[in-house]
XYZ file of C-alpha atoms in Angstrom:
231
model
C 3.366 -54.173 -132.339
C 3.410 -52.667 -135.826
C 0.194 -51.237 -137.330
C 0.085 -53.964 -140.023
C 0.324 -56.722 -137.368
C -2.617 -55.458 -135.438
C -5.150 -58.220 -134.582
C -7.932 -55.854 -135.791
C -6.486 -55.651 -139.244
C -5.901 -59.417 -139.285
C -9.471 -59.961 -138.207
C -10.650 -57.714 -141.074
C -8.744 -59.801 -143.529
C -10.117 -63.076 -142.188
C -13.746 -61.736 -142.150
C -13.335 -60.404 -145.673
C -12.244 -63.779 -147.041
C -15.001 -65.637 -145.035
C -17.516 -63.176 -146.392
C -16.460 -63.671 -150.061
C -16.596 -67.470 -149.567
C -20.123 -67.155 -148.083
C -21.179 -65.136 -151.119
C -19.805 -67.873 -153.419
C -21.734 -70.616 -151.733
C -24.755 -68.311 -151.151
C -25.207 -68.914 -147.450
C -27.651 -66.607 -145.667
C -27.930 -64.900 -143.238
C -24.233 -65.502 -142.522
C -22.984 -63.539 -145.518
C -25.092 -60.579 -144.414
C -23.806 -60.862 -140.819
C -20.173 -61.144 -141.979
C -20.500 -58.027 -144.184
C -21.604 -55.955 -141.217
C -18.378 -56.836 -139.339
C -16.063 -55.363 -142.026
C -16.273 -51.634 -141.269
C -16.477 -52.065 -137.433
C -13.177 -53.991 -137.513
C -11.516 -51.160 -139.431
C -12.952 -48.671 -136.963
C -11.384 -50.608 -134.128
C -8.024 -50.527 -135.936
C -8.288 -46.791 -136.630
C -9.063 -46.126 -132.985
C -6.166 -48.363 -131.884
C -3.835 -46.417 -134.206
C -5.280 -43.080 -133.000
C -6.497 -42.263 -136.535
C -8.553 -39.245 -137.547
C -12.075 -38.912 -136.212
C -13.332 -38.078 -139.706
C -12.147 -41.513 -140.883
C -13.953 -43.134 -137.943
C -17.119 -41.234 -138.925
C -16.775 -42.315 -142.515
C -16.457 -45.951 -141.549
C -19.476 -45.637 -139.223
C -21.401 -44.421 -142.279
C -20.173 -47.404 -144.253
C -21.293 -49.790 -141.442
C -24.826 -48.363 -141.421
C -24.872 -48.457 -145.212
C -23.900 -52.108 -145.238
C -26.570 -52.782 -142.598
C -29.399 -50.843 -144.259
C -28.728 -52.279 -147.736
C -29.470 -55.748 -146.401
C -33.083 -54.675 -146.206
C -34.846 -53.951 -149.456
C -37.083 -51.278 -147.897
C -34.037 -49.470 -146.530
C -32.112 -49.018 -149.785
C -32.511 -45.285 -149.717
C -31.377 -45.124 -146.065
C -28.363 -47.123 -147.093
C -27.498 -44.650 -149.788
C -27.833 -41.865 -147.219
C -25.488 -43.560 -144.881
C -22.857 -44.078 -147.566
C -23.404 -40.425 -148.647
C -22.451 -39.289 -145.105
C -19.365 -41.556 -145.318
C -18.332 -39.890 -148.591
C -18.823 -36.438 -147.164
C -16.436 -37.415 -144.373
C -13.837 -38.711 -146.804
C -14.092 -35.640 -149.030
C -13.823 -33.324 -145.987
C -10.665 -35.078 -144.817
C -8.958 -34.884 -148.261
C -9.984 -31.290 -148.798
C -8.499 -30.429 -145.383
C -5.263 -32.071 -146.647
C -5.108 -29.696 -149.652
C -6.890 -31.809 -152.288
C -8.673 -28.847 -153.961
C -5.486 -27.010 -154.679
C -3.958 -30.016 -156.294
C -7.070 -30.701 -158.352
C -6.821 -27.107 -159.741
C -3.344 -28.076 -160.999
C -4.548 -31.499 -162.265
C -8.006 -30.857 -163.775
C -7.808 -34.009 -165.852
C -8.765 -36.002 -162.771
C -12.168 -34.176 -162.585
C -12.718 -34.255 -166.334
C -12.161 -38.008 -166.586
C -14.305 -38.626 -163.492
C -17.194 -36.545 -164.727
C -17.074 -38.230 -168.129
C -17.223 -41.697 -166.424
C -19.960 -40.636 -164.033
C -22.104 -39.130 -166.830
C -21.667 -42.235 -168.890
C -22.572 -44.516 -166.048
C -25.736 -42.516 -165.160
C -26.776 -42.337 -168.752
C -26.386 -46.165 -169.068
C -28.407 -46.865 -165.923
C -31.035 -44.015 -166.094
C -33.709 -45.693 -168.102
C -33.886 -48.697 -165.762
C -33.775 -46.920 -162.463
C -36.934 -46.689 -160.301
C -38.478 -43.126 -160.326
C -37.766 -42.741 -156.618
C -34.043 -43.331 -157.200
C -33.587 -41.012 -160.134
C -33.237 -37.760 -158.063
C -30.738 -39.476 -155.721
C -28.381 -41.222 -158.085
C -26.783 -38.067 -159.655
C -26.215 -36.611 -156.157
C -24.664 -39.809 -154.862
C -22.629 -40.176 -158.025
C -21.137 -36.727 -157.416
C -20.113 -37.738 -153.884
C -18.494 -40.872 -155.245
C -16.619 -38.766 -157.785
C -15.647 -36.348 -155.000
C -14.193 -39.133 -152.877
C -12.296 -40.680 -155.832
C -10.914 -37.324 -157.154
C -9.900 -35.816 -153.814
C -8.320 -39.104 -152.722
C -6.418 -39.495 -155.903
C -5.130 -35.933 -155.670
C -3.910 -36.625 -152.158
C -2.443 -40.127 -152.033
C -1.994 -42.931 -154.590
C -3.249 -45.711 -152.363
C -6.282 -43.645 -151.214
C -6.988 -42.797 -154.889
C -7.088 -46.459 -155.850
C -9.486 -47.047 -152.952
C -11.743 -44.158 -154.050
C -11.820 -45.455 -157.659
C -12.683 -48.924 -156.409
C -15.533 -47.522 -154.355
C -16.801 -45.672 -157.421
C -16.677 -48.900 -159.622
C -18.328 -51.050 -156.906
C -21.222 -48.701 -156.470
C -21.438 -48.206 -160.193
C -22.019 -51.942 -160.528
C -24.734 -51.757 -157.833
C -26.441 -48.946 -159.821
C -26.263 -50.882 -163.051
C -27.634 -53.949 -161.264
C -30.550 -51.934 -159.788
C -31.278 -50.645 -163.312
C -31.216 -54.162 -164.753
C -28.335 -53.422 -166.983
C -26.233 -56.337 -165.634
C -27.201 -59.680 -164.211
C -27.899 -60.253 -160.515
C -25.742 -63.296 -159.815
C -22.949 -64.584 -157.679
C -20.365 -63.063 -160.009
C -21.866 -59.641 -159.695
C -22.119 -59.867 -155.949
C -18.492 -60.983 -155.652
C -17.315 -58.193 -157.931
C -19.186 -55.576 -155.908
C -17.801 -56.853 -152.521
C -14.250 -57.453 -153.662
C -14.050 -53.910 -154.930
C -15.797 -52.506 -151.853
C -13.558 -54.403 -149.402
C -10.431 -53.221 -151.132
C -11.803 -49.722 -151.335
C -12.353 -49.278 -147.648
C -9.104 -51.072 -146.899
C -7.074 -48.810 -149.178
C -8.756 -45.622 -148.053
C -8.459 -46.500 -144.424
C -4.810 -47.639 -144.413
C -3.745 -44.798 -146.719
C -5.213 -42.204 -144.364
C -3.914 -43.741 -141.160
C -0.393 -44.216 -142.565
C -0.280 -40.778 -144.029
C -1.250 -39.223 -140.742
C 1.440 -41.287 -139.009
C 4.059 -39.996 -141.398
C 2.875 -36.421 -140.794
C 3.218 -36.785 -137.078
C 6.598 -38.566 -137.363
C 7.998 -35.865 -139.698
C 7.332 -33.142 -137.157
C 6.118 -29.578 -137.544
C 8.307 -28.987 -140.655
C 6.284 -31.473 -142.764
C 3.620 -30.097 -145.016
C 0.543 -32.378 -144.705
C -0.897 -31.069 -147.975
C 1.953 -32.687 -150.017
C 0.715 -35.431 -152.278
C 2.039 -38.981 -151.760
C 3.063 -40.231 -155.194
C 4.489 -43.624 -154.266
C 3.511 -46.619 -152.061
C 4.737 -45.592 -148.667
C 6.835 -47.717 -146.330
C 4.491 -48.953 -143.671
C 5.221 -47.287 -140.341
C 5.927 -49.329 -137.194
């Protein structure tokens, strides 16, 4: 069975669609329950494909982040869980040579910092005092994931950028800069679902190509095109 035909990946797609439909019709608690199945299904797929342990750890962080954010009093805990996830993502990409490539492509960091500063400035005045010390730190982690991912693999980079935009919308929503409606919730979740899907599949397929290529393959080489999916 090919990696893309795995029942775990198929289940992830089904749950993702069901979750978005539940958001659209605003059915609770089922939309919260369905959201908490997303990361575990990807974890099961990564384990089935013998993917990196750091990726499993990152997705575990995403699961707890999804869970904690369903409770208003645990918003900070949810941020902490996602922060751990981003640290795992960044560590993986750094181990694959992302820092060296970023030194040769500093425009990635410059554009990311400009976007991050602009987003924080826009949201700052409306953030609760308790969140203000945390948001810049978390924004740096988001930028770290997006930039190191983009420096390593195109698909992973798209996922990292989507994660950044999704959480940026959450920050603006918390600050009261954008409305809190079904459209906002759908935008956040569509971007988040695609983010973890692209990051996860990019990492797993890249590792498979590295193993298949043998000891002569340099795992720090950047992937500049959409790869052929391995069997």
